[in-house]
Amino acid sequence: MASVKNPNTIPGEHPDNVFENRSNIVSVECPNCGGQVQRKENDYFGVCPYCGTEIAFDEIREEAQLTGYRERIDKLELDSSIDSANKQTLLKWLRIRNICFIALAICTFLGFAFAGCPAAEEQEFYVGVGAILMLIAGVILIGAIPYISSNYPEYNILRGKIEKGAKLKMYVTLMLTAIGVCLVATFLAYLAVSALE
């Protein structure tokens, strides 16, 4: 009795594995000679058995490119969310810094204006108010400015990385700016008091 070969068998395979392995094999037409090239599910390349042409399976390559694009989009979305969170932190920090500088300028100006007020009556009251306002300005200068600079976000939004030494640089910048604000406010208070005399 002659043995009948199963048409679904792949050469070199045992007939019992035919149905489980057959689902993983796909036939692709060779672009060179038109012959059928069989490939397994995870193969990226195949060789035509008739003409020897190496074939790249495009759908898998496209799938890999699509996966790469998805990963890149996910990374960009993550970077964007990190940047937006850091921008919000920086905006909050800038708001606090600006309020601190405005309070420093107002306290310095009014402190020197009240202390130098030429009114003869109630002179002690004006000097006392001026001293209290200058004390508040000193507390802002000595206490608030270092606190604000210690909370400076080290993440540089423009460069997209954390900068070392950013807090120290910001402390020096804030102190110099605060001293400048105090000097300008003092000079303006002097001009205002001189105009009243």
CSV table of C-alpha atoms in Angstrom, one decimal, residues 41-191:
chain,number,residue,atom,x,y,z
A,41,GLU,CA,5.4,34.4,11.8
A,42,ASN,CA,8.4,36.0,13.4
A,43,ASP,CA,10.7,36.1,10.4
A,44,TYR,CA,11.7,39.5,9.0
A,45,PHE,CA,13.5,38.2,5.9
A,46,GLY,CA,13.1,35.2,3.6
A,47,VAL,CA,14.9,33.7,0.6
A,48,CYS,CA,13.1,32.7,-2.6
A,49,PRO,CA,13.7,28.9,-3.2
A,50,TYR,CA,13.5,29.4,-7.0
A,51,CYS,CA,15.6,32.5,-7.7
A,52,GLY,CA,17.5,33.0,-4.4
A,53,THR,CA,16.2,36.6,-4.0
A,54,GLU,CA,16.3,37.8,-0.4
A,55,ILE,CA,12.9,39.3,0.5
A,56,ALA,CA,12.1,41.7,3.4
A,57,PHE,CA,8.6,41.3,4.7
A,58,ASP,CA,7.3,44.8,4.6
A,59,GLU,CA,4.3,44.4,6.9
A,60,ILE,CA,6.6,43.4,9.7
A,61,ARG,CA,9.0,46.2,8.9
A,62,GLU,CA,6.0,48.7,8.9
A,63,GLU,CA,4.9,47.2,12.2
A,64,ALA,CA,8.4,47.7,13.7
A,65,GLN,CA,8.4,51.3,12.4
A,66,LEU,CA,4.9,51.9,13.8
A,67,THR,CA,6.1,50.6,17.2
A,68,GLY,CA,9.1,52.9,17.0
A,69,TYR,CA,6.8,55.8,16.2
A,70,ARG,CA,4.5,54.9,19.1
A,71,GLU,CA,7.5,54.8,21.5
A,72,ARG,CA,8.7,58.1,20.2
A,73,ILE,CA,5.2,59.7,20.6
A,74,ASP,CA,5.0,58.3,24.2
A,75,LYS,CA,8.4,59.8,25.0
A,76,LEU,CA,7.4,63.2,23.6
A,77,GLU,CA,4.2,63.1,25.5
A,78,LEU,CA,6.1,62.3,28.7
A,79,ASP,CA,8.6,65.0,28.1
A,80,SER,CA,5.8,67.5,27.4
A,81,SER,CA,4.0,66.6,30.6
A,82,ILE,CA,7.3,67.0,32.6
A,83,ASP,CA,7.9,70.3,30.9
A,84,SER,CA,4.4,71.6,31.6
A,85,ALA,CA,4.7,70.5,35.3
A,86,ASN,CA,8.1,72.2,35.6
A,87,LYS,CA,6.6,75.4,33.9
A,88,GLN,CA,3.8,75.4,36.5
A,89,THR,CA,6.3,75.1,39.3
A,90,LEU,CA,8.4,77.9,37.8
A,91,LEU,CA,5.4,80.1,37.4
A,92,LYS,CA,4.4,79.6,41.0
A,93,TRP,CA,8.0,80.3,42.1
A,94,LEU,CA,8.1,83.5,40.0
A,95,ARG,CA,4.8,84.7,41.5
A,96,ILE,CA,6.2,84.3,45.0
A,97,ARG,CA,9.4,86.0,44.1
A,98,ASN,CA,7.7,89.0,42.5
A,99,ILE,CA,5.4,89.4,45.5
A,100,CYS,CA,8.5,89.3,47.8
A,101,PHE,CA,10.2,92.0,45.7
A,102,ILE,CA,7.1,94.2,45.6
A,103,ALA,CA,6.7,93.9,49.4
A,104,LEU,CA,10.5,94.7,49.9
A,105,ALA,CA,10.2,97.8,47.7
A,106,ILE,CA,7.1,99.1,49.4
A,107,CYS,CA,8.4,98.5,52.9
A,108,THR,CA,11.8,100.1,52.1
A,109,PHE,CA,10.2,103.1,50.4
A,110,LEU,CA,7.6,103.7,53.1
A,111,GLY,CA,10.1,103.0,55.9
A,112,PHE,CA,12.5,105.6,54.7
A,113,ALA,CA,9.7,108.0,53.8
A,114,PHE,CA,8.1,107.8,57.3
A,115,ALA,CA,11.5,108.0,59.1
A,116,GLY,CA,12.5,111.1,57.1
A,117,CYS,CA,9.1,112.8,57.3
A,118,PRO,CA,9.6,116.5,58.3
A,119,ALA,CA,6.4,116.8,60.3
A,120,ALA,CA,7.2,118.3,63.7
A,121,GLU,CA,4.1,116.9,65.4
A,122,GLU,CA,3.9,113.2,65.8
A,123,GLN,CA,7.5,112.8,64.6
A,124,GLU,CA,8.0,109.9,67.0
A,125,PHE,CA,5.0,108.0,65.5
A,126,TYR,CA,6.3,108.4,61.9
A,127,VAL,CA,9.8,107.3,62.9
A,128,GLY,CA,8.4,104.3,64.7
A,129,VAL,CA,6.3,103.3,61.7
A,130,GLY,CA,9.3,103.8,59.5
A,131,ALA,CA,11.5,101.6,61.7
A,132,ILE,CA,8.9,98.8,61.8
A,133,LEU,CA,8.6,98.9,57.9
A,134,MET,CA,12.4,98.9,57.6
A,135,LEU,CA,12.5,95.9,60.0
A,136,ILE,CA,10.0,94.1,57.8
A,137,ALA,CA,12.1,94.9,54.8
A,138,GLY,CA,15.2,93.5,56.6
A,139,VAL,CA,13.3,90.3,57.4
A,140,ILE,CA,12.3,89.9,53.8
A,141,LEU,CA,15.9,90.6,52.7
A,142,ILE,CA,17.5,88.3,55.3
A,143,GLY,CA,14.9,85.6,55.6
A,144,ALA,CA,12.6,85.4,52.6
A,145,ILE,CA,15.2,85.8,49.8
A,146,PRO,CA,17.3,82.8,51.0
A,147,TYR,CA,14.1,80.8,51.4
A,148,ILE,CA,12.9,81.7,47.9
A,149,SER,CA,16.2,80.9,46.4
A,150,SER,CA,16.3,77.5,48.1
A,151,ASN,CA,12.9,76.6,46.5
A,152,TYR,CA,14.1,77.6,43.0
A,153,PRO,CA,13.4,74.7,40.6
A,154,GLU,CA,16.7,73.4,39.3
A,155,TYR,CA,15.1,72.0,36.1
A,156,ASN,CA,16.0,74.2,33.2
A,157,ILE,CA,13.0,74.2,30.9
A,158,LEU,CA,14.9,75.6,27.9
A,159,ARG,CA,17.7,73.0,28.1
A,160,GLY,CA,15.5,70.2,29.4
A,161,LYS,CA,17.8,69.1,32.1
A,162,ILE,CA,18.7,69.7,35.8
A,163,GLU,CA,21.4,72.3,36.3
A,164,LYS,CA,23.8,71.9,39.2
A,165,GLY,CA,24.5,75.0,41.3
A,166,ALA,CA,21.3,76.7,40.0
A,167,LYS,CA,20.1,77.5,43.5
A,168,LEU,CA,23.4,79.1,44.5
A,169,LYS,CA,23.4,81.2,41.3
A,170,MET,CA,19.8,82.2,42.0
A,171,TYR,CA,20.6,83.1,45.6
A,172,VAL,CA,23.3,85.5,44.5
A,173,THR,CA,21.1,87.0,41.7
A,174,LEU,CA,18.2,87.5,44.1
A,175,MET,CA,20.3,89.1,46.8
A,176,LEU,CA,21.9,91.5,44.4
A,177,THR,CA,18.5,92.3,42.9
A,178,ALA,CA,17.0,92.8,46.4
A,179,ILE,CA,19.8,95.1,47.4
A,180,GLY,CA,19.3,97.0,44.2
A,181,VAL,CA,15.5,97.3,44.9
A,182,CYS,CA,16.3,98.6,48.4
A,183,LEU,CA,18.7,101.2,47.1
A,184,VAL,CA,16.2,102.4,44.5
A,185,ALA,CA,13.4,102.5,47.0
A,186,THR,CA,15.6,104.4,49.4
A,187,PHE,CA,16.5,107.0,46.8
A,188,LEU,CA,12.9,107.4,45.7
A,189,ALA,CA,11.9,107.9,49.4
A,190,TYR,CA,14.7,110.5,49.7
A,191,LEU,CA,13.3,112.3,46.6
